[in-house]
Amino acid sequence: MTKILLAVLFLCAGGTASASVDQEKFIDGLIARMTPQEKLGQLQQLDGEADGHARSEHYGLARGGLLGSTLNVRGSTETNKLQQAAMDSRLHIPLLFGFDVIHGYRTIFPVPLGGAASFDPGLVERAAAAAAAESRACGVRWTFSPMVDIARDPRWGRIVEGAGEDPYLGSVMAAAQVRGYQGGDYSRGSRIAACAKHWAAYGAAEAGRDYNTAEVSERTLRDVYFPPFKTAAEAGAATFMSAFADLNGTPGTANSWLIRDVLKGEWGFDGFVVSDYTSVAELINHGIAADGAGAARAAIAAGVDMEMVSRLYAGNAAALLAKGLIAPAQLDEAVRRVLRIKLRAGLFEDPFTPAGGEKDVLLKPEFLDLSRLLAERSFVLLKNERGTLPVGRTVKRILVAGALAGDKAAALGPWSGDGSASDAVSILEGLSARAAEKGIMIDYVRGAGPKADLSDDISAAASAAAGADLVIAVVGEDPSYMNGEAASRADLSLSGRQQELLRALAASGKPLAVLLMSGRPLDMNWADANAGALLQLWFPGTMAGKAAGAAVFGDVSPGGKLPVSWPRSVGQIPVYYNHKNGGRPVDPANPENRYASRYIDLPNSPLYPFGYGLTYSSFTLTGLELSRSTVTVSGKIEASALLSNKGAVRADEVVQLYVRQLSAGVTRPVRELKAFKRVTLEPGASQRVSLEVPLPALGFHGTDMKYRVEPGEFTLWLGTSSEGGLEGRFYAIP
Ligand code: NOJ
């Protein structure tokens, strides 16, 4: 009945189900009929129970038109029940159910940093689409993803949730995720609304400490931190989330320059901005507001449209309006934006979710296949000597050691939606299954894990190693507390007794392959110097073991690349490839010169550079050709080279194009990634790989903070990491 009434209301306002609907007129009509309390209700988002249930107070609020959205309430039954209460309200405005679907809803995909390491945006998009389909079947119509924060500091636990350090890779991955979640039209049956977060520069927290202050120049914001957000907005991201952090003296949730001027003004973003969890109330701690009323006023004035969890809009806005401290138009504007996204999400036409539809969608075989595929493609081979990997023909007995090998929950990684450890294939299960098919024996000894434990037994692992032909150690982080939000680390060495375990295993003299499960670069100096192989698995998701089995036994070759520079030491942080040259760079011809920008006790370079990763094959890249040597600033340049697979197995290489402008009005990075392509080649095969770059993408913000492409000389590299490569030159002309 309510649904019919609503449809009539919608159609009277000139609405149809299509994009041609005069949605704004419909919203005008609705706003004209809303009381101030109902308006504030639309701006209130409240949290459900962790297990997905609504709280009892939500029903009364929804029925009274005093609730706009929830987070964490999920499941078709639960969302339909609460939605019914909202549909019974005076104006029948549906609720928007949000949830943190970060790397999958029930089928869990590799963590976003791993997804970025695949350098395969098409696959990342398909994973996001699968996550959207599962979410939607469970009544969730809005994900708080993608996190598109640039992160140059691996101490920051949330580096795992994003695409790493690079604005270009970050932008490509941001767009892929938005497209995957939303499709062209997120009212459609298997799509949901996305949320680009955390606006802005949350990842620049000083000292890598979560929630900490960030001081970033406007140029660095615009050239480095903003691009993935801008791309997300251009890809149509429905919503943005304001950051917790203080940026240059103004917290994200009170930052009207960020929200009103840049996002809604310059970029024309017409969706809504939600605060982060209680971040409106936290404006008091920041010292931006003296009390709740002040906090509400500051956030509304900044353009934060919806308040997550704290209730300061609902509690104070009426009085603020009465006193003229916020303008009625500001309130209406926020309500309009929220209603606009609800309309675009198709909620007015179809607020409910097919009851019990979950069973047909969750963990579909094709989603599991996709999860395995993305995991396989996310692995980064950091070292491989003496053919340690893949498992060779002479290997008859393998020792697997390390608590993480058997840990199904860890395989899923941090923040794994409604994923269940019982769905996951552990690394040990995957390796054992593949070994059994090949007639290879597997022994398992726990040895040690991320947390020192009474059951740690290094000597048992060492003696088992003596009887093995190959030792595989699975070490890293426990994502239940070491990764994601509020999980910053000052020490990036292997925790617990895991380093001791590695040393004891290596002392056996048997070939040692280290599989690393971590959400950030860890101190791998010892493994780099002493292990035969080092394979970064990140946190691979539900099909972790299947993917690891395929890579370890050589059914597939690892082909991922690092989306972050891998420091040698915490003391180098921040270390990132797209740094400036400075006036006293290290001279390669005279590296010992003391008066250069360098350490006296470590090289400047990271242990492994951005864009780096090996394969089981070996590739050559030869014969660089540029389409032209002079190009107008509005033109484009194409670079190509011959990629050849010289090894014995089919493998992938990621060809990467970098540029540097040698002289410009402001200093430019020594390299910037501008294009890449992941290519699969059979052994012995060659392919000319071409990458194209539009020159308008080579610009920067000048001293006036305006974007420009300056004519001048550029170096261009085509290579397989951010170091080295084939080098060419071209001139940009007016
Ligand atoms: C806080 C986190 O910062 C944000 O990323 C998340 O979406 C919200 N909590 C909701 O869970």
XYZ file of C-alpha atoms and ligand atoms in Angstrom:
745
model
C 0.000 0.000 0.000
C 2.691 2.445 1.078
C 4.638 1.508 -2.011
C 1.681 2.434 -4.212
C 1.216 5.765 -2.454
C 4.830 6.534 -2.961
C 4.778 5.627 -6.618
C 1.801 7.980 -7.060
C 3.647 10.766 -5.275
C 6.677 10.126 -7.433
C 4.723 10.071 -10.681
C 2.722 13.193 -9.741
C 6.041 14.953 -9.463
C 6.732 13.986 -13.043
C 8.776 10.922 -12.152
C 9.328 7.741 -14.053
C 11.795 5.023 -13.326
C 14.250 6.306 -15.890
C 17.142 8.731 -15.667
C 15.019 11.341 -17.461
C 12.922 11.802 -14.331
C 12.693 15.336 -13.106
C 14.135 14.280 -9.817
C 14.805 17.767 -8.581
C 11.137 18.669 -8.926
C 10.172 15.612 -6.974
C 12.670 16.624 -4.284
C 11.305 20.204 -4.248
C 7.862 18.816 -3.600
C 9.081 16.622 -0.805
C 11.191 19.310 0.883
C 8.231 21.693 0.778
C 6.234 19.211 2.821
C 8.923 18.316 5.353
C 9.020 19.647 8.895
C 12.416 20.791 10.239
C 12.570 17.586 12.307
C 11.921 15.436 9.252
C 14.649 17.268 7.393
C 17.097 16.640 10.195
C 15.976 13.032 10.246
C 17.227 12.591 6.691
C 20.632 13.818 7.800
C 20.947 11.327 10.649
C 22.729 8.038 10.241
C 22.798 5.609 13.161
C 24.735 2.426 13.782
C 23.132 -0.992 14.051
C 24.408 -3.956 16.008
C 27.646 -5.527 14.795
C 25.747 -8.709 13.916
C 23.548 -6.816 11.441
C 20.464 -6.238 13.582
C 18.792 -2.871 13.904
C 18.522 -1.384 17.379
C 15.048 -1.173 18.832
C 15.054 2.643 18.898
C 15.601 2.688 15.126
C 12.046 1.535 14.522
C 10.427 4.450 16.347
C 12.790 6.940 14.738
C 12.176 5.532 11.267
C 8.411 5.567 11.756
C 8.632 9.189 12.907
C 10.668 10.190 9.831
C 13.631 10.920 12.089
C 16.201 8.573 10.584
C 17.776 8.793 7.152
C 20.236 5.950 7.081
C 21.908 3.225 9.090
C 25.245 1.511 8.942
C 25.801 -2.159 9.643
C 22.094 -3.131 9.554
C 21.992 -5.868 6.936
C 20.258 -8.992 5.688
C 17.076 -8.973 3.614
C 14.832 -9.699 6.591
C 16.366 -7.138 8.890
C 16.570 -4.325 6.341
C 13.034 -4.978 5.084
C 11.672 -4.841 8.625
C 13.294 -1.523 9.368
C 12.522 -0.199 5.888
C 8.864 -0.973 6.485
C 8.939 1.301 9.519
C 10.367 4.109 7.367
C 7.768 3.473 4.668
C 5.079 3.796 7.350
C 6.312 7.292 8.199
C 4.303 10.352 7.172
C 6.269 11.039 3.996
C 7.339 7.450 3.253
C 10.958 8.339 2.622
C 13.030 5.176 2.421
C 16.174 4.512 4.450
C 19.579 4.055 2.862
C 21.376 1.043 4.352
C 25.165 1.430 4.402
C 27.912 -1.039 5.270
C 31.687 -1.230 5.026
C 32.047 -3.531 2.044
C 35.774 -2.974 1.741
C 36.975 -5.997 -0.232
C 33.895 -8.118 -0.547
C 30.635 -8.703 1.270
C 30.589 -12.469 1.860
C 32.949 -13.625 -0.871
C 36.111 -11.920 0.259
C 38.562 -10.639 -2.325
C 42.176 -9.641 -1.739
C 42.578 -6.524 0.399
C 42.519 -3.325 -1.694
C 46.313 -2.915 -1.542
C 46.609 -6.416 -3.013
C 43.972 -5.607 -5.617
C 46.053 -2.584 -6.619
C 49.158 -4.809 -6.871
C 47.391 -6.732 -9.640
C 47.685 -3.668 -11.878
C 44.507 -5.105 -13.356
C 41.699 -2.548 -13.024
C 39.320 -4.660 -15.104
C 39.477 -7.448 -12.567
C 39.225 -5.036 -9.635
C 36.059 -3.657 -11.234
C 34.563 -7.132 -11.577
C 35.367 -7.887 -7.936
C 33.618 -4.690 -6.831
C 30.604 -5.613 -8.981
C 30.421 -9.030 -7.321
C 30.667 -7.389 -3.898
C 27.843 -5.043 -4.918
C 25.636 -7.939 -6.007
C 26.126 -9.738 -2.695
C 25.537 -6.541 -0.721
C 22.375 -5.695 -2.573
C 20.976 -9.178 -2.009
C 21.431 -8.478 1.700
C 19.632 -5.126 1.605
C 22.834 -3.056 1.619
C 22.541 -0.283 -0.955
C 25.610 1.766 -0.099
C 29.213 0.805 0.609
C 31.754 2.973 2.411
C 34.284 2.183 -0.274
C 36.537 2.835 -2.129
C 39.114 4.250 0.247
C 41.201 6.313 -2.124
C 43.627 7.868 0.356
C 47.186 8.077 -0.931
C 49.474 6.446 1.630
C 53.194 7.046 1.728
C 53.619 5.660 5.208
C 53.385 1.933 5.896
C 53.230 2.553 9.627
C 49.655 3.679 8.972
C 47.488 0.582 9.383
C 44.982 1.772 6.814
C 47.476 1.649 3.981
C 45.965 -1.800 3.395
C 42.576 -0.304 2.480
C 43.798 1.788 -0.413
C 45.813 1.504 -3.606
C 49.125 2.669 -2.136
C 51.319 5.650 -2.864
C 50.700 6.603 -6.453
C 48.126 9.162 -7.654
C 47.796 7.585 -11.102
C 47.452 3.969 -9.970
C 45.195 5.223 -7.164
C 42.997 7.033 -9.685
C 42.732 4.049 -11.991
C 41.781 1.789 -9.087
C 39.343 4.375 -7.673
C 37.476 4.579 -10.974
C 37.476 0.799 -11.358
C 35.901 0.318 -7.951
C 33.291 3.026 -8.419
C 32.319 1.523 -11.779
C 32.203 -1.937 -10.255
C 29.960 -0.952 -7.357
C 27.671 1.409 -9.207
C 27.692 0.297 -12.838
C 26.164 2.999 -15.005
C 23.060 3.128 -12.820
C 23.049 2.004 -9.218
C 19.290 1.732 -9.032
C 19.781 -1.519 -10.977
C 19.266 -4.821 -9.215
C 22.873 -5.758 -8.540
C 24.550 -2.395 -7.979
C 25.007 -0.138 -4.987
C 26.152 3.403 -4.260
C 29.844 4.010 -3.561
C 31.563 6.358 -1.127
C 34.993 7.839 -1.803
C 36.800 8.350 1.487
C 38.353 9.939 3.509
C 38.157 13.448 2.152
C 41.002 14.427 2.428
C 44.624 13.531 3.107
C 43.704 11.225 5.987
C 46.592 9.011 4.831
C 49.064 11.821 5.415
C 48.732 11.476 9.205
C 51.961 12.586 10.846
C 54.212 9.718 11.923
C 51.767 7.256 10.389
C 49.639 7.397 13.529
C 45.979 6.923 12.767
C 43.704 9.946 13.263
C 46.751 12.188 13.619
C 47.140 15.671 12.170
C 48.277 16.197 8.574
C 50.132 19.203 7.206
C 50.164 19.093 3.422
C 50.699 21.983 1.041
C 47.870 22.873 -1.300
C 49.986 21.901 -4.308
C 50.745 18.468 -2.887
C 47.075 18.048 -2.061
C 46.076 18.925 -5.598
C 48.842 17.018 -7.374
C 49.109 13.948 -5.136
C 46.243 13.472 -2.677
C 43.273 14.787 -4.663
C 43.564 12.977 -8.013
C 42.033 9.643 -6.926
C 39.141 11.550 -5.328
C 38.648 13.636 -8.428
C 38.611 10.537 -10.577
C 36.125 8.896 -8.218
C 33.875 11.959 -8.484
C 34.189 11.944 -12.278
C 33.330 8.245 -12.311
C 30.089 9.236 -10.568
C 30.759 8.217 -6.948
C 27.443 8.857 -5.205
C 28.922 9.999 -1.909
C 32.086 11.140 -0.155
C 33.078 10.713 3.490
C 34.840 13.480 5.375
C 38.102 12.590 7.105
C 38.640 12.446 10.850
C 41.939 14.236 10.623
C 43.002 17.815 11.067
C 44.336 19.016 7.720
C 46.420 22.185 7.880
C 44.476 23.349 10.914
C 40.957 22.418 9.832
C 39.533 18.935 10.449
C 37.981 17.235 7.401
C 34.526 17.434 8.963
C 34.695 21.217 9.354
C 36.633 21.911 6.188
C 34.491 24.026 3.954
C 37.380 24.643 1.544
C 37.618 20.911 0.903
C 33.909 20.189 0.774
C 32.190 23.314 -0.483
C 34.913 24.981 -2.522
C 36.807 22.085 -4.095
C 34.482 19.082 -4.095
C 31.068 20.630 -4.594
C 32.273 23.825 -6.215
C 35.247 23.216 -8.510
C 34.375 19.610 -9.255
C 30.608 20.034 -9.346
C 29.956 17.003 -7.139
C 26.189 16.772 -6.603
C 25.985 13.748 -4.289
C 26.188 13.978 -0.507
C 28.988 14.008 2.028
C 28.679 11.857 5.125
C 30.805 12.517 8.190
C 33.012 9.766 9.518
C 31.951 7.913 12.658
C 31.252 10.553 15.362
C 33.602 12.950 13.576
C 31.086 15.787 14.002
C 31.250 15.372 17.780
C 35.041 15.099 17.605
C 35.222 18.699 16.404
C 35.016 19.532 20.103
C 38.211 17.555 20.827
C 39.861 19.181 17.832
C 39.119 22.513 19.470
C 37.126 23.762 16.503
C 33.902 23.885 18.500
C 33.234 24.572 22.155
C 30.133 22.408 22.366
C 27.741 20.208 20.415
C 25.892 23.118 18.886
C 29.150 24.615 17.682
C 30.229 21.282 16.224
C 26.940 20.869 14.356
C 27.144 24.385 13.061
C 30.748 23.954 11.862
C 30.001 20.677 10.061
C 26.818 21.942 8.401
C 28.572 25.128 7.382
C 31.395 23.051 5.886
C 28.920 21.079 3.790
C 28.815 17.761 5.657
C 25.334 16.599 4.686
C 24.826 13.512 6.803
C 26.021 12.904 10.349
C 27.284 9.451 11.151
C 26.393 8.226 14.649
C 26.718 11.371 16.758
C 23.419 13.255 16.966
C 24.437 16.853 17.058
C 22.504 17.963 13.981
C 19.300 16.455 15.311
C 19.903 17.918 18.776
C 21.002 21.417 17.825
C 19.994 22.416 14.333
C 16.528 23.701 15.241
C 17.996 26.109 17.785
C 20.779 27.096 15.381
C 18.169 27.836 12.726
C 16.082 29.848 15.169
C 19.125 31.918 16.105
C 20.058 32.392 12.462
C 23.357 30.560 13.018
C 22.680 28.255 10.129
C 20.644 29.239 7.115
C 17.472 27.307 6.183
C 18.911 27.046 2.674
C 21.963 25.201 4.019
C 19.757 22.639 5.686
C 17.575 22.205 2.603
C 20.641 21.788 0.440
C 21.906 18.933 2.620
C 18.471 17.261 2.573
C 18.274 17.670 -1.192
C 21.587 15.912 -1.685
C 20.582 12.978 0.501
C 17.220 12.619 -1.251
C 18.926 12.871 -4.639
C 21.109 9.872 -3.905
C 18.159 7.917 -2.503
C 16.330 8.622 -5.749
C 19.299 7.647 -7.868
C 19.653 4.475 -5.848
C 16.103 3.579 -6.858
C 14.938 3.436 -3.259
C 11.749 5.404 -3.818
C 10.619 2.954 -6.442
C 11.856 -0.175 -4.778
C 12.838 0.238 -1.153
C 12.759 -3.451 -0.276
C 14.986 -6.433 -0.948
C 13.668 -9.800 -2.168
C 13.240 -11.821 1.015
C 15.755 -14.607 1.414
C 17.417 -13.745 -1.917
C 20.825 -14.039 -0.242
C 21.030 -17.765 -0.810
C 21.033 -17.357 -4.588
C 23.763 -14.767 -4.623
C 26.255 -15.185 -1.762
C 29.392 -17.193 -2.555
C 28.324 -17.901 -6.126
C 30.913 -20.111 -7.836
C 31.770 -17.343 -10.280
C 32.451 -14.952 -7.393
C 34.760 -17.493 -5.785
C 36.561 -17.953 -9.107
C 36.939 -14.225 -9.432
C 38.306 -13.996 -5.908
C 40.879 -16.722 -6.659
C 41.861 -15.062 -9.917
C 42.344 -11.627 -8.382
C 44.329 -13.187 -5.523
C 46.623 -14.987 -7.989
C 47.139 -11.771 -9.882
C 47.787 -9.747 -6.717
C 50.795 -11.800 -5.564
C 54.153 -10.052 -5.885
C 57.309 -12.130 -6.188
C 59.950 -10.074 -4.414
C 62.824 -12.519 -4.631
C 63.420 -15.888 -6.273
C 66.865 -17.443 -6.483
C 68.064 -20.885 -7.496
C 64.574 -21.730 -8.715
C 63.256 -21.969 -5.145
C 59.742 -21.372 -6.485
C 57.759 -22.896 -8.012
C 58.090 -26.278 -6.347
C 60.483 -28.282 -8.508
C 60.240 -31.863 -9.760
C 62.812 -33.178 -7.304
C 60.820 -32.055 -4.271
C 59.172 -34.989 -2.552
C 58.565 -33.592 0.907
C 57.687 -30.054 1.978
C 57.623 -28.582 5.438
C 55.091 -25.773 5.882
C 55.703 -23.678 9.008
C 54.049 -20.659 10.569
C 50.764 -20.138 12.399
C 49.406 -17.952 9.613
C 49.471 -20.921 7.220
C 46.531 -22.510 8.991
C 44.705 -19.315 9.941
C 41.527 -19.013 7.879
C 40.424 -15.757 9.462
C 43.777 -14.169 8.673
C 43.482 -15.312 5.063
C 40.427 -13.043 4.743
C 42.343 -10.006 5.972
C 41.090 -7.053 8.002
C 37.601 -5.653 7.640
C 36.140 -8.543 5.770
C 32.463 -7.612 5.604
C 30.243 -10.571 6.356
C 32.989 -12.963 5.320
C 33.252 -16.082 7.383
C 36.510 -17.810 8.245
C 34.766 -21.115 7.656
C 34.339 -20.218 3.955
C 38.043 -19.609 3.517
C 40.621 -21.983 2.116
C 43.701 -21.563 4.302
C 47.167 -21.425 2.785
C 47.928 -24.795 4.336
C 44.774 -26.387 2.922
C 45.509 -25.015 -0.512
C 49.138 -26.139 -0.496
C 48.224 -29.563 0.874
C 45.526 -30.141 -1.740
C 47.845 -29.245 -4.611
C 50.724 -31.263 -3.127
C 48.485 -34.328 -2.777
C 47.570 -34.104 -6.460
C 51.264 -34.119 -7.270
C 52.139 -36.925 -4.867
C 54.235 -34.638 -2.648
C 54.193 -35.052 1.139
C 53.416 -32.041 3.292
C 54.323 -31.745 6.964
C 53.064 -28.844 8.976
C 54.594 -27.400 12.135
C 53.135 -24.260 13.607
C 56.465 -22.895 14.847
C 55.429 -19.316 15.606
C 52.834 -16.730 14.708
C 52.393 -12.963 14.732
C 51.752 -12.995 18.471
C 54.220 -14.767 20.790
C 52.357 -17.741 22.191
C 53.050 -20.543 24.665
C 52.593 -23.044 21.851
C 55.430 -21.469 19.799
C 57.952 -24.183 19.127
C 60.869 -23.071 17.025
C 62.950 -26.174 17.582
C 60.151 -28.495 16.436
C 60.010 -26.509 13.202
C 63.789 -26.604 12.823
C 63.991 -30.357 13.246
C 61.088 -30.961 10.855
C 62.926 -28.813 8.302
C 65.826 -31.261 8.380
C 63.649 -33.940 6.766
C 62.192 -31.721 4.042
C 63.347 -30.960 0.500
C 61.764 -27.510 0.631
C 60.637 -25.339 3.516
C 57.743 -22.917 3.079
C 57.373 -20.414 5.908
C 54.151 -18.426 6.103
C 54.728 -15.318 8.205
C 53.341 -11.810 8.549
C 50.635 -9.947 10.410
C 47.465 -10.925 12.223
C 44.896 -8.704 10.513
C 42.453 -9.000 13.409
C 44.435 -6.320 15.225
C 47.490 -5.345 13.175
C 45.901 -3.890 10.052
C 43.245 -1.393 9.109
C 41.816 1.289 11.342
C 43.598 2.077 14.604
C 46.414 -0.340 13.760
C 49.435 1.885 13.274
C 52.796 0.264 13.954
C 56.049 1.965 14.919
C 58.075 -1.204 14.372
C 57.683 -2.979 11.053
C 59.743 -6.051 11.840
C 58.135 -9.491 11.984
C 56.253 -9.697 15.259
C 56.313 -12.428 17.874
C 58.969 -15.056 17.255
C 58.492 -15.218 13.506
C 61.948 -13.840 12.659
C 63.486 -16.423 14.965
C 61.457 -19.072 13.169
C 62.823 -17.972 9.793
C 66.408 -18.060 11.035
C 65.968 -21.529 12.505
C 64.405 -22.840 9.298
C 67.191 -21.345 7.187
C 69.786 -22.908 9.482
C 68.581 -26.311 8.270
C 70.269 -25.488 4.971
C 67.126 -26.475 3.075
C 65.737 -24.176 0.385
C 63.460 -21.681 2.085
C 60.499 -19.922 0.479
C 58.883 -17.208 2.576
C 55.219 -16.446 1.926
C 54.335 -13.120 3.450
C 50.812 -12.251 4.526
C 50.716 -8.602 5.436
C 48.766 -5.443 4.805
C 51.873 -3.280 4.465
C 55.558 -3.547 3.682
C 57.379 -5.153 6.622
C 61.091 -5.276 7.375
C 62.198 -8.025 4.999
C 65.943 -7.297 4.962
C 66.777 -10.660 6.471
C 64.524 -12.615 4.125
C 65.842 -10.639 1.172
C 69.390 -11.605 2.082
C 68.806 -15.161 3.263
C 65.648 -16.783 1.900
C 65.578 -18.404 -1.529
C 62.221 -16.885 -2.383
C 59.968 -14.190 -0.979
C 56.394 -14.012 -2.203
C 54.042 -11.268 -0.973
C 50.501 -12.641 -0.704
C 48.927 -9.638 1.070
C 45.656 -11.005 2.529
C 44.222 -12.942 -0.410
C 40.598 -13.503 0.702
C 38.258 -16.484 0.652
C 40.254 -18.452 -1.921
C 43.643 -17.684 -0.363
C 44.872 -21.280 -0.282
C 43.724 -22.094 -3.803
C 45.524 -19.061 -5.186
C 48.650 -19.668 -3.107
C 48.659 -23.334 -4.181
C 48.467 -22.317 -7.836
C 51.361 -19.876 -7.455
C 53.605 -22.047 -5.291
C 53.245 -25.099 -7.553
C 53.657 -23.049 -10.718
C 50.183 -23.471 -12.237
C 50.388 -19.697 -12.593
C 53.299 -17.310 -12.324
C 53.120 -14.377 -9.928
C 52.894 -11.161 -11.928
C 51.747 -8.457 -9.521
C 53.771 -5.315 -8.862
C 54.285 -3.254 -5.726
C 51.808 -0.386 -5.336
C 54.081 1.053 -2.611
C 57.809 1.485 -2.166
C 59.144 -1.080 0.286
C 61.391 0.615 2.857
C 64.628 -0.872 4.119
C 64.013 0.769 7.470
C 61.328 2.710 9.305
C 63.882 5.535 9.410
C 63.467 6.091 5.644
C 59.727 6.696 5.867
C 58.257 8.408 3.949
C 60.046 6.821 1.007
C 58.162 7.066 -2.281
C 59.278 6.865 -5.881
C 57.741 10.131 -7.104
C 59.836 12.365 -4.871
C 61.497 15.608 -5.871
C 65.104 15.831 -6.986
C 66.192 18.606 -4.637
C 69.218 20.823 -5.078
C 71.719 18.281 -3.795
C 70.655 14.904 -5.051
C 73.029 11.956 -4.712
C 75.391 11.930 -7.687
C 75.625 8.345 -8.972
C 79.200 9.094 -10.072
C 80.127 10.196 -6.571
C 77.713 8.471 -4.206
C 79.925 8.971 -1.174
C 79.760 12.761 -1.358
C 78.551 13.672 2.075
C 76.862 16.949 1.183
C 74.088 15.359 -0.795
C 70.568 14.577 0.401
C 71.304 11.140 1.824
C 71.727 9.067 4.961
C 75.161 8.246 6.275
C 73.959 4.815 7.355
C 71.561 3.610 4.626
C 70.992 4.090 0.923
C 68.080 6.377 -0.011
C 66.533 3.705 -2.186
C 63.870 1.390 -0.831
C 64.505 -2.336 -0.518
C 62.070 -2.871 -3.415
C 60.813 0.012 -5.543
C 57.278 0.927 -6.511
C 56.157 -1.049 -9.558
C 58.595 -3.903 -8.869
C 57.783 -7.607 -8.995
C 59.350 -10.715 -10.548
C 57.825 -13.647 -12.378
C 58.814 -17.278 -12.894
C 59.879 -16.268 -16.378
C 62.174 -13.515 -17.577
C 61.247 -10.701 -19.860
C 63.144 -8.273 -21.997
C 61.921 -4.930 -23.204
C 63.756 -3.511 -26.207
C 63.465 -1.008 -29.031
C 61.727 2.008 -27.518
C 59.870 4.080 -30.088
C 58.093 7.370 -29.448
C 55.366 8.507 -31.796
C 56.924 11.980 -31.941
C 59.681 14.050 -30.462
C 57.632 17.239 -30.149
C 54.011 17.271 -29.063
C 51.628 20.124 -28.388
C 50.441 20.460 -24.806
C 46.986 19.390 -25.919
C 48.244 16.429 -27.955
C 49.266 12.932 -27.002
C 52.343 10.789 -27.172
C 52.605 7.094 -27.722
C 55.545 4.998 -26.581
C 56.086 1.406 -27.590
C 58.669 -1.316 -27.112
C 59.032 -4.995 -27.797
C 58.269 -7.191 -24.796
C 59.632 -10.727 -25.043
C 59.134 -13.662 -22.753
C 62.580 -15.273 -22.723
C 61.815 -17.792 -20.028
C 60.263 -21.223 -20.036
C 56.779 -20.466 -18.723
C 53.759 -18.387 -19.576
C 53.831 -15.251 -17.434
C 52.680 -11.647 -17.169
C 54.692 -8.478 -17.243
C 53.383 -5.019 -16.397
C 54.826 -2.456 -18.780
C 54.923 0.934 -17.092
C 55.352 4.400 -18.559
C 56.936 7.123 -16.443
C 57.771 10.735 -17.223
C 59.758 13.574 -15.746
C 59.610 17.196 -16.746
C 63.188 18.432 -16.521
C 62.462 22.073 -15.827
C 59.209 23.840 -14.987
C 57.727 26.715 -13.001
C 57.592 24.532 -9.891
C 59.767 21.541 -9.054
C 58.596 18.273 -10.533
C 58.916 14.676 -9.276
C 61.853 12.618 -10.562
C 59.309 10.224 -12.084
C 55.565 9.884 -12.357
C 53.617 6.876 -13.570
C 51.285 7.858 -16.408
C 50.206 4.580 -18.016
C 50.617 0.818 -17.636
C 49.496 -2.393 -19.240
C 49.596 -5.947 -17.881
C 50.437 -8.340 -20.691
C 50.435 -12.159 -20.735
C 52.985 -13.874 -22.975
C 53.654 -17.516 -23.759
C 57.285 -18.626 -23.460
C 59.235 -17.470 -26.478
C 56.526 -15.014 -27.523
C 57.028 -11.296 -28.164
C 54.620 -8.423 -28.432
C 55.064 -4.747 -29.193
C 53.395 -2.979 -26.280
C 52.128 0.546 -26.853
C 51.115 2.996 -24.175
C 49.544 6.336 -24.893
C 49.575 9.434 -22.713
C 47.518 12.556 -23.336
C 49.715 15.556 -22.590
C 46.971 17.254 -20.554
C 47.684 14.481 -18.020
C 51.269 15.709 -17.595
C 50.369 18.959 -15.897
C 50.652 20.217 -12.340
C 49.410 23.041 -10.173
C 51.502 26.160 -10.544
C 52.277 28.824 -7.974
C 48.771 30.190 -8.538
C 47.334 26.712 -7.773
C 45.927 26.510 -11.289
C 46.436 23.329 -13.273
C 48.645 23.744 -16.317
C 50.749 21.785 -18.735
C 53.971 23.698 -19.229
C 55.889 23.384 -22.453
C 59.346 21.930 -21.969
C 61.540 18.877 -22.159
C 60.431 15.531 -20.753
C 62.222 12.275 -20.117
C 60.058 9.228 -20.661
C 60.763 5.700 -19.485
C 59.127 2.489 -20.530
C 60.030 -0.185 -18.043
C 58.909 -2.893 -15.669
C 59.284 -0.971 -12.406
C 59.861 2.616 -11.267
C 63.627 2.048 -11.516
C 65.491 1.809 -14.792
C 63.735 1.156 -18.089
C 64.202 2.308 -21.663
C 64.694 6.038 -21.805
C 63.490 8.542 -24.381
C 62.936 12.272 -24.636
C 60.295 14.554 -26.057
C 59.368 18.203 -26.009
C 55.978 19.610 -25.138
C 55.322 22.706 -27.213
C 52.572 25.324 -26.896
C 35.275 4.743 10.582
C 36.152 4.609 9.383
O 37.129 5.627 9.375
C 35.389 4.656 8.065
O 36.284 4.323 7.043
C 34.216 3.740 8.109
O 33.554 3.719 6.860
C 33.307 4.159 9.224
N 34.016 4.056 10.494
C 32.040 3.300 9.301
O 32.345 2.054 9.757
